[in-house]
């Protein structure tokens, strides 16, 4: 009789294998759940670790390019501004000079702090102005828009009196015009809101400077 | 559970279900231990002719089980991949410049070799004797050499140049016999960029030598990729005074004798 055998066997077997299976299945379920939780936590951790890295400006970003190039651009304005403060004869020229020198040196600090907080070097690996769509074409002899050549700087250094004042104003006007163009570049690119905010403040300042310097040139008969 | 439809004896489904749950694989062993000597199929066959039907579902369910397993494996692999990448990226991105500098082949790290030398920059008038030439650190003149991407066509004073290094400058020097096209390549790297300067240097044992505060690298020609690596890694970073230290207002004149004027500007207007 097969039926009895099966019944005899089955009850024997069902409890053993069945409960064993259920137990192992439950164990498997718990393990799977634990594994899923651990995997989920790891994913969350990795996501948290990655997100700031992926969202902050990278080494070739427009933000990083702007911070580096504008630091270089500003450095020359600081050089010229300090010269005006030391050598200018016209009080307004001296005043504008020291204002630009200290203001832009401060902005250099801001931009260098960005780079550091983004984990980037102050020096880039891309050519100057590569972050702007028409950037490369604007670089002349390694100089960014509006920047004075070494020869012009030597000339300015040698100039005296009213000549110096007018020469400084004209060079700084060019410098600011180039600077505003670069600032427009980062404003167009959008991106990091803090960068955009600071860039807008730079633009406001330089446009005010431009108005005042143009008036001063006229006043000095340049 | 399609097996329940035939309406067979109650046990059968239980047996079948036991056969099903094992889908994960393990239970097969359980079957064997429960009925020594008997094959997997034996108990099911015993349950009647209809018992054969369950066999197929069992196989199917075993096959089906690979789905979740594969999915879980895939998810785990993906997770491991993401976590691995995150850790790698985080470790790589935060690799400090000091470590990256150490990776440049042939670089000499005087911060490691001579801690006292690199400690700081006392100002000192007149000539200073440097043990390392071109110098990489140490006491220096109160006036720094102008380092606004200046290209000097004649040797400059060590005492001013070391002050520029302290401000974060990478100073590139070349042997006066370096071919003009090589000099032009170096010039291109320097001009218009603050915290860089270039000058010829007498008595170099290699054609080109690069200096940053506490670091030196000597190379044979201007096309060496390590030049750009050195600049990228150490310009400003190597400064012990930070990115706001000035490069303008420095001595723009050449000549190896340091100028003892406190005010560089009047120095310049004189010279």
Coordinates of C-alpha atoms in Angstrom, one line a residue:
Chain A
X1 CA 0.0 0.0 0.0
X2 CA 1.6 3.0 -1.2
X3 CA -0.7 5.5 0.5
X4 CA 0.1 4.4 4.0
X5 CA 3.7 4.5 3.3
X6 CA 3.5 7.9 2.0
X7 CA 1.4 9.1 4.9
X8 CA 3.8 7.4 7.2
X9 CA 6.7 8.9 5.4
X10 CA 5.1 12.2 4.7
X11 CA 4.3 13.2 8.3
X12 CA 7.8 12.1 9.2
X13 CA 9.3 14.1 6.4
X14 CA 7.0 17.1 6.3
X15 CA 7.7 18.2 9.9
X16 CA 11.4 17.6 9.5
X17 CA 12.1 19.1 6.1
X18 CA 9.2 21.5 6.3
X19 CA 10.1 23.1 9.5
X20 CA 13.8 22.9 8.7
X21 CA 13.1 24.6 5.4
X22 CA 10.9 27.1 7.0
X23 CA 13.5 27.8 9.6
X24 CA 16.3 28.0 7.0
X25 CA 14.0 30.0 4.8
X26 CA 13.3 32.3 7.7
X27 CA 17.0 32.5 8.4
X28 CA 17.6 33.2 4.8
X29 CA 15.0 35.9 4.8
X30 CA 16.5 37.5 7.9
X31 CA 20.0 37.3 6.3
X32 CA 18.7 38.8 3.1
X33 CA 17.0 41.6 5.0
X34 CA 20.1 42.3 7.0
X35 CA 22.2 42.2 3.8
X36 CA 19.7 44.6 2.1
X37 CA 19.8 46.9 5.1
X38 CA 23.6 46.9 5.1
X39 CA 23.8 47.4 1.3
X40 CA 21.2 50.2 1.6
X41 CA 23.3 51.9 4.3
X42 CA 26.5 51.5 2.3
X43 CA 24.8 53.0 -0.7
X44 CA 23.5 55.9 1.3
X45 CA 27.0 56.4 2.8
X46 CA 28.6 56.2 -0.6
X47 CA 26.0 58.6 -2.0
X48 CA 26.6 61.1 0.8
X49 CA 30.3 60.8 0.2
X50 CA 30.0 61.2 -3.6
X51 CA 27.4 63.9 -3.8
X52 CA 29.5 66.9 -2.7
X53 CA 32.3 65.6 -4.9
X54 CA 30.0 65.3 -7.9
X55 CA 28.2 68.6 -7.4
X56 CA 31.1 70.9 -6.5
X57 CA 33.0 72.5 -9.4
X58 CA 35.7 70.2 -10.8
X59 CA 39.2 71.0 -12.0
X60 CA 38.1 72.0 -15.6
X61 CA 34.8 73.7 -14.6
X62 CA 34.0 77.3 -15.5
X63 CA 34.0 78.2 -11.8
X64 CA 37.5 76.9 -11.2
X65 CA 38.7 78.5 -14.5
X66 CA 37.2 81.8 -13.5
X67 CA 38.7 81.6 -9.9
X68 CA 42.2 80.9 -11.3
X69 CA 42.2 83.3 -14.2
X70 CA 40.5 86.1 -12.3
X71 CA 43.1 85.7 -9.6
X72 CA 45.8 86.3 -12.2
X73 CA 43.8 89.2 -13.7
X74 CA 43.3 90.8 -10.3
X75 CA 46.9 90.4 -9.4
X76 CA 47.9 92.8 -12.1
X77 CA 45.2 95.3 -11.0
X78 CA 46.6 95.1 -7.5
X79 CA 50.1 95.9 -8.9
X80 CA 48.8 98.9 -10.8
X81 CA 46.6 100.1 -8.0
X82 CA 49.5 100.0 -5.5
X83 CA 51.6 102.0 -8.0
X84 CA 48.9 104.6 -8.2
X85 CA 48.7 104.8 -4.5
X86 CA 52.4 105.3 -4.2
X87 CA 53.1 107.5 -7.3
X88 CA 49.9 109.2 -8.2
X89 CA 49.8 113.0 -8.0
X90 CA 46.0 113.4 -8.3
X91 CA 44.3 112.6 -5.0
X92 CA 41.4 110.8 -6.7
X93 CA 43.9 108.6 -8.7
X94 CA 45.7 107.7 -5.4
X95 CA 42.3 106.9 -3.8
X96 CA 41.0 104.8 -6.7
X97 CA 44.4 103.0 -6.8
X98 CA 44.4 101.9 -3.2
X99 CA 40.7 101.0 -3.3
X100 CA 41.2 98.7 -6.3
X101 CA 44.4 97.2 -4.8
X102 CA 42.8 96.3 -1.5
X103 CA 39.4 95.4 -2.9
X104 CA 40.8 93.1 -5.5
X105 CA 43.4 91.5 -3.2
X106 CA 40.4 90.7 -0.9
X107 CA 38.6 89.1 -3.8
X108 CA 41.7 87.0 -4.6
X109 CA 41.4 85.6 -1.1
X110 CA 37.8 84.7 -1.7
X111 CA 38.5 83.0 -5.0
X112 CA 41.5 81.1 -3.5
X113 CA 39.3 79.9 -0.7
X114 CA 36.8 78.5 -3.2
X115 CA 39.5 76.5 -4.9
X116 CA 40.7 75.1 -1.6
X117 CA 37.2 74.2 -0.5
X118 CA 36.7 72.4 -3.8
X119 CA 39.8 70.5 -3.3
X120 CA 41.5 72.1 -6.3
X121 CA 45.0 73.5 -6.8
X122 CA 45.5 77.2 -7.3
X123 CA 47.2 76.4 -10.6
X124 CA 45.1 74.9 -13.3
X125 CA 46.0 72.4 -16.0
X126 CA 44.1 74.1 -18.8
X127 CA 45.3 77.1 -20.8
X128 CA 44.2 80.6 -19.7
X129 CA 40.5 81.4 -20.5
X130 CA 39.7 77.8 -21.6
X131 CA 36.6 78.0 -19.4
X132 CA 35.0 80.7 -21.6
X133 CA 33.5 79.8 -25.0
X134 CA 35.4 82.4 -26.9
X135 CA 38.2 82.4 -24.3
X136 CA 41.2 81.1 -26.2
X137 CA 40.8 83.8 -28.9
X138 CA 40.9 86.5 -26.3
X139 CA 44.4 85.6 -24.9
X140 CA 47.1 87.6 -26.5
X141 CA 50.8 86.8 -25.7
X142 CA 49.6 84.8 -22.7
X143 CA 47.7 87.8 -21.4
X144 CA 44.0 87.8 -20.6
X145 CA 41.6 90.5 -21.8
X146 CA 42.6 94.0 -20.7
X147 CA 45.8 93.0 -19.1
X148 CA 48.9 95.2 -19.7
X149 CA 52.0 93.8 -21.4
X150 CA 55.2 93.7 -19.4
X151 CA 56.4 96.6 -21.6
X152 CA 53.4 98.7 -20.7
X153 CA 53.9 98.0 -17.0
X154 CA 57.6 99.1 -17.3
X155 CA 56.4 102.3 -19.0
X156 CA 53.8 102.9 -16.3
X157 CA 56.6 102.4 -13.7
X158 CA 58.7 105.0 -15.4
X159 CA 56.0 107.6 -15.9
X160 CA 55.7 110.5 -13.5
X161 CA 53.3 113.2 -12.4
X162 CA 50.2 113.9 -14.5
X163 CA 51.4 111.6 -17.2
X164 CA 51.4 108.8 -14.7
X165 CA 47.9 109.6 -13.5
X166 CA 46.4 109.6 -17.0
X167 CA 48.4 106.5 -18.1
X168 CA 47.3 104.6 -15.0
X169 CA 43.6 105.6 -15.5
X170 CA 43.7 104.5 -19.2
X171 CA 45.4 101.2 -18.4
X172 CA 43.0 100.5 -15.6
X173 CA 40.0 101.3 -17.7
X174 CA 41.2 98.7 -20.3
X175 CA 41.9 96.3 -17.5
X176 CA 38.4 96.7 -16.0
X177 CA 36.7 96.4 -19.5
X178 CA 38.5 93.1 -19.9
X179 CA 37.6 92.1 -16.4
X180 CA 33.9 92.8 -16.9
X181 CA 34.0 90.7 -20.0
X182 CA 35.4 87.8 -18.1
X183 CA 32.8 88.3 -15.3
X184 CA 30.1 88.2 -17.9
X185 CA 31.5 84.9 -19.0
X186 CA 31.0 83.3 -15.6
X187 CA 27.6 85.0 -15.1
X188 CA 26.5 83.5 -18.5
X189 CA 27.8 80.1 -17.5
X190 CA 25.7 80.1 -14.4
X191 CA 26.7 77.3 -12.0
X192 CA 27.7 77.8 -8.4
X193 CA 25.4 80.4 -6.8
X194 CA 28.1 81.7 -4.5
X195 CA 30.4 82.3 -7.5
X196 CA 27.6 84.0 -9.4
X197 CA 26.9 86.3 -6.4
X198 CA 30.5 87.3 -5.9
X199 CA 31.0 87.8 -9.6
X200 CA 28.0 90.1 -9.7
X201 CA 29.5 92.2 -6.9
X202 CA 32.8 92.3 -8.8
X203 CA 30.9 93.6 -11.8
X204 CA 29.0 96.2 -9.9
X205 CA 32.3 97.5 -8.4
X206 CA 34.2 97.6 -11.7
X207 CA 31.4 99.4 -13.5
X208 CA 31.3 102.1 -10.8
X209 CA 35.1 102.3 -11.1
X210 CA 34.8 102.6 -14.8
X211 CA 32.4 105.6 -14.6
X212 CA 34.6 107.3 -12.1
X213 CA 37.9 106.6 -14.0
X214 CA 36.4 107.9 -17.3
X215 CA 35.3 111.1 -15.5
X216 CA 38.7 111.4 -14.0
X217 CA 40.5 111.0 -17.3
X218 CA 38.3 113.8 -18.8
X219 CA 39.0 116.0 -15.8
X220 CA 42.7 115.5 -16.1
X221 CA 42.5 116.3 -19.9
X222 CA 43.8 112.8 -20.9
Chain B
X1 CA 1.1 27.2 -6.1
X2 CA -0.7 26.2 -9.3
X3 CA -0.4 22.6 -8.0
X4 CA -3.2 23.1 -5.5
X5 CA -5.8 23.2 -8.3
X6 CA -5.8 19.5 -9.0
X7 CA -7.3 19.1 -5.5
X8 CA -5.1 16.1 -4.6
X9 CA -4.6 14.9 -1.1
X10 CA -3.6 17.6 1.4
X11 CA -0.2 16.2 1.9
X12 CA 0.8 16.5 -1.7
X13 CA 0.8 20.2 -1.7
X14 CA 2.8 20.1 1.6
X15 CA 5.3 17.8 0.0
X16 CA 5.3 19.9 -3.1
X17 CA 5.7 23.1 -1.2
X18 CA 8.6 21.6 0.7
X19 CA 10.0 20.8 -2.6
X20 CA 9.4 24.3 -3.7
X21 CA 10.9 26.2 -0.8
X22 CA 14.1 24.3 -1.2
X23 CA 14.2 26.1 -4.5
X24 CA 17.2 28.0 -3.0
X25 CA 19.0 24.7 -3.3
X26 CA 19.7 23.6 0.3
X27 CA 16.6 21.5 1.0
X28 CA 17.6 18.9 -1.5
X29 CA 20.2 17.8 1.0
X30 CA 17.5 17.8 3.7
X31 CA 15.5 15.4 1.6
X32 CA 18.3 13.1 1.3
X33 CA 19.1 13.0 5.0
X34 CA 15.4 12.5 5.8
X35 CA 15.2 9.5 3.5
X36 CA 18.6 7.8 3.2
X37 CA 19.2 6.0 0.1
X38 CA 16.2 7.4 -1.7
X39 CA 16.4 9.8 -4.6
X40 CA 14.7 13.1 -4.5
X41 CA 11.8 11.9 -6.5
X42 CA 10.9 8.9 -4.4
X43 CA 8.5 10.5 -1.9
X44 CA 6.7 12.3 -4.6
X45 CA 6.3 9.2 -6.8
X46 CA 4.9 7.4 -3.8
X47 CA 2.2 10.0 -3.4
X48 CA 0.6 8.7 -6.6
X49 CA 0.7 9.0 -10.3
X50 CA -0.4 12.6 -10.1
X51 CA 2.8 13.1 -8.2
X52 CA 4.6 13.5 -11.4
X53 CA 3.1 16.8 -12.1
X54 CA 4.7 18.4 -9.2
X55 CA 8.1 17.5 -10.5
X56 CA 7.8 20.0 -13.3
X57 CA 6.8 22.9 -11.1
X58 CA 9.6 22.0 -8.8
X59 CA 12.1 22.3 -11.6
X60 CA 10.4 25.5 -12.8
X61 CA 10.5 27.0 -9.4
X62 CA 14.1 26.1 -9.0
X63 CA 14.8 27.9 -12.3
X64 CA 12.7 30.8 -11.2
X65 CA 14.8 31.2 -8.0
X66 CA 17.8 32.3 -10.1
X67 CA 16.0 35.5 -10.9
X68 CA 16.1 36.9 -7.3
X69 CA 19.5 35.5 -6.7
X70 CA 20.9 37.1 -9.8
X71 CA 19.1 40.3 -9.0
X72 CA 20.5 40.4 -5.4
X73 CA 23.9 39.6 -6.7
X74 CA 23.7 42.3 -9.3
X75 CA 22.5 44.8 -6.7
X76 CA 25.3 43.8 -4.4
X77 CA 27.9 44.1 -7.1
X78 CA 26.5 47.5 -8.0
X79 CA 26.6 48.6 -4.4
X80 CA 30.1 47.4 -4.0
X81 CA 31.1 49.2 -7.2
X82 CA 29.5 52.5 -6.1
X83 CA 31.0 52.2 -2.6
X84 CA 34.3 51.3 -4.0
X85 CA 34.3 54.2 -6.5
X86 CA 33.2 56.6 -3.8
X87 CA 36.0 55.6 -1.5
X88 CA 38.5 55.7 -4.3
X89 CA 37.3 59.1 -5.6
X90 CA 37.3 60.5 -2.1
X91 CA 40.7 59.2 -1.3
X92 CA 42.1 60.3 -4.7
X93 CA 40.5 63.8 -4.6
X94 CA 41.7 64.5 -1.1
X95 CA 45.2 63.4 -1.9
X96 CA 47.2 66.3 -0.5
X97 CA 49.6 68.2 -2.7
X98 CA 52.5 67.1 -0.5
X99 CA 51.8 63.5 -1.5
X100 CA 51.4 64.4 -5.2
X101 CA 54.7 66.3 -5.0
X102 CA 56.4 63.2 -3.6
X103 CA 55.1 61.3 -6.6
X104 CA 57.0 63.5 -9.1
X105 CA 60.0 61.5 -10.2
X106 CA 63.3 63.1 -9.3
X107 CA 61.9 65.8 -7.0
X108 CA 64.1 66.6 -4.0
X109 CA 62.1 67.4 -0.8
X110 CA 64.1 69.6 1.5
X111 CA 61.2 69.9 3.8
X112 CA 61.9 66.3 4.6
X113 CA 65.7 66.4 4.3
X114 CA 66.4 69.7 6.2
X115 CA 63.6 70.8 8.4
X116 CA 65.5 73.8 9.9
X117 CA 66.3 75.2 6.4
X118 CA 62.6 75.1 5.4
X119 CA 61.2 76.4 8.7
X120 CA 61.1 80.0 7.8
X121 CA 62.4 83.1 6.3
X122 CA 64.3 85.5 8.6
X123 CA 65.1 88.7 6.8
X124 CA 68.7 89.3 6.3
X125 CA 70.5 92.2 4.6
X126 CA 73.4 91.6 2.3
X127 CA 74.6 88.4 0.7
X128 CA 73.4 85.1 2.2
X129 CA 75.3 81.8 1.8
X130 CA 73.0 79.0 0.7
X131 CA 74.0 75.3 0.9
X132 CA 71.6 74.3 -1.9
X133 CA 72.0 76.1 -5.2
X134 CA 69.8 77.4 -6.7
X135 CA 68.5 78.0 -3.2
X136 CA 65.1 76.5 -2.2
X137 CA 64.6 78.1 1.3
X138 CA 66.3 79.9 4.1
X139 CA 66.9 83.5 5.3
X140 CA 66.5 86.1 2.6
X141 CA 66.4 89.7 1.7
X142 CA 63.5 91.8 3.0
X143 CA 62.7 92.6 -0.6
X144 CA 61.4 89.9 -2.9
X145 CA 62.0 89.5 -6.5
X146 CA 59.0 90.6 -8.6
X147 CA 57.3 87.4 -9.4
X148 CA 54.3 88.5 -11.6
X149 CA 55.2 86.1 -14.4
X150 CA 58.4 88.0 -14.8
X151 CA 60.9 86.8 -17.4
X152 CA 64.5 87.9 -16.5
X153 CA 67.1 87.8 -19.2
X154 CA 70.0 87.9 -16.8
X155 CA 70.7 86.2 -13.4
X156 CA 68.9 87.5 -10.4
X157 CA 69.9 87.6 -6.7
X158 CA 69.3 84.5 -4.7
X159 CA 68.4 86.6 -1.7
X160 CA 65.5 88.2 -3.4
X161 CA 64.4 85.0 -5.2
X162 CA 64.2 82.9 -2.0
X163 CA 61.8 85.6 -0.7
X164 CA 59.6 85.0 -3.8
X165 CA 59.6 81.3 -3.1
X166 CA 58.4 82.0 0.4
X167 CA 55.5 83.8 -1.2
X168 CA 54.5 80.7 -3.2
X169 CA 56.4 81.3 -6.4
X170 CA 57.8 78.6 -8.6
X171 CA 61.2 79.9 -9.8
X172 CA 62.4 78.3 -13.1
X173 CA 66.1 78.6 -13.7
X174 CA 68.0 77.5 -16.8
X175 CA 71.7 77.2 -17.7
X176 CA 72.7 80.1 -19.9
X177 CA 73.6 77.7 -22.7
X178 CA 70.1 76.4 -23.0
X179 CA 69.0 76.7 -26.7
X180 CA 66.7 79.7 -27.5
X181 CA 63.8 77.6 -28.5
X182 CA 63.9 75.8 -25.2
X183 CA 64.0 79.1 -23.3
X184 CA 61.0 80.3 -25.4
X185 CA 59.0 77.2 -24.2
X186 CA 59.8 78.0 -20.6
X187 CA 58.9 81.6 -21.1
X188 CA 55.5 80.6 -22.5
X189 CA 54.8 78.8 -19.2
X190 CA 55.7 81.8 -17.1
X191 CA 54.6 85.0 -18.8
X192 CA 51.5 86.7 -17.5
X193 CA 51.1 84.4 -14.5
X194 CA 51.7 85.6 -11.0
X195 CA 53.8 83.4 -8.7
X196 CA 56.0 82.3 -11.5
X197 CA 59.4 83.7 -12.7
X198 CA 62.1 82.7 -15.0
X199 CA 65.8 83.5 -15.0
X200 CA 69.1 82.1 -16.3
X201 CA 71.4 80.6 -13.6
X202 CA 75.2 80.1 -13.8
X203 CA 76.7 76.8 -12.9
X204 CA 73.7 74.5 -13.0
X205 CA 74.6 70.8 -13.3
X206 CA 71.4 70.2 -15.4
X207 CA 70.0 72.4 -18.1
X208 CA 66.9 73.4 -16.1
X209 CA 66.2 73.5 -12.4
X210 CA 62.8 74.3 -10.8
X211 CA 62.5 75.7 -7.3
X212 CA 59.6 76.0 -4.9
X213 CA 59.9 76.6 -1.2
X214 CA 61.6 73.4 0.1
X215 CA 61.5 71.6 -3.3
X216 CA 63.7 71.3 -6.3
X217 CA 63.5 69.4 -9.5
X218 CA 66.2 69.3 -12.2
X219 CA 65.3 68.3 -15.7
X220 CA 67.1 68.0 -19.1
X221 CA 64.7 69.9 -21.4
X222 CA 61.8 72.2 -21.6
X223 CA 59.4 69.5 -22.9
X224 CA 59.7 67.4 -19.8
X225 CA 56.1 66.9 -18.5
X226 CA 57.3 67.1 -14.9
X227 CA 57.8 70.8 -15.3
X228 CA 54.0 71.3 -15.6
X229 CA 53.4 68.8 -12.8
X230 CA 55.8 70.7 -10.6
X231 CA 54.1 74.0 -11.3
X232 CA 50.6 72.6 -10.9
X233 CA 51.4 70.9 -7.6
X234 CA 53.6 73.5 -6.0
X235 CA 52.7 77.0 -7.3
X236 CA 51.1 78.8 -4.3
X237 CA 50.6 75.4 -2.5
X238 CA 54.2 75.4 -1.5
X239 CA 54.0 78.9 0.0
X240 CA 54.3 79.0 3.7
X241 CA 52.6 82.4 3.7
X242 CA 49.5 81.6 1.7
X243 CA 47.9 82.7 -1.5
X244 CA 47.6 86.4 -0.5
X245 CA 51.4 87.0 -0.3
X246 CA 52.3 89.6 -2.9
X247 CA 54.4 89.1 -6.0
X248 CA 54.1 92.7 -7.1
X249 CA 56.1 95.5 -5.4
X250 CA 59.2 93.4 -5.7
X251 CA 62.7 94.0 -7.2
X252 CA 62.4 94.0 -11.0
X253 CA 66.1 94.6 -11.6
X254 CA 68.5 91.8 -12.5
X255 CA 72.0 91.2 -11.0
X256 CA 73.2 88.7 -8.4
X257 CA 74.0 91.2 -5.7
X258 CA 71.0 91.8 -3.3
X259 CA 69.7 95.3 -3.0
X260 CA 69.6 96.6 0.5
X261 CA 66.9 99.1 0.0
X262 CA 64.0 98.6 2.3
X263 CA 61.6 100.0 -0.2
X264 CA 61.6 98.2 -3.5
X265 CA 59.7 100.9 -5.3
X266 CA 62.3 103.5 -4.8
X267 CA 64.8 100.9 -5.7
X268 CA 63.1 100.4 -8.9
X269 CA 62.7 104.0 -9.8
X270 CA 66.4 104.4 -9.2
X271 CA 67.4 101.4 -11.2

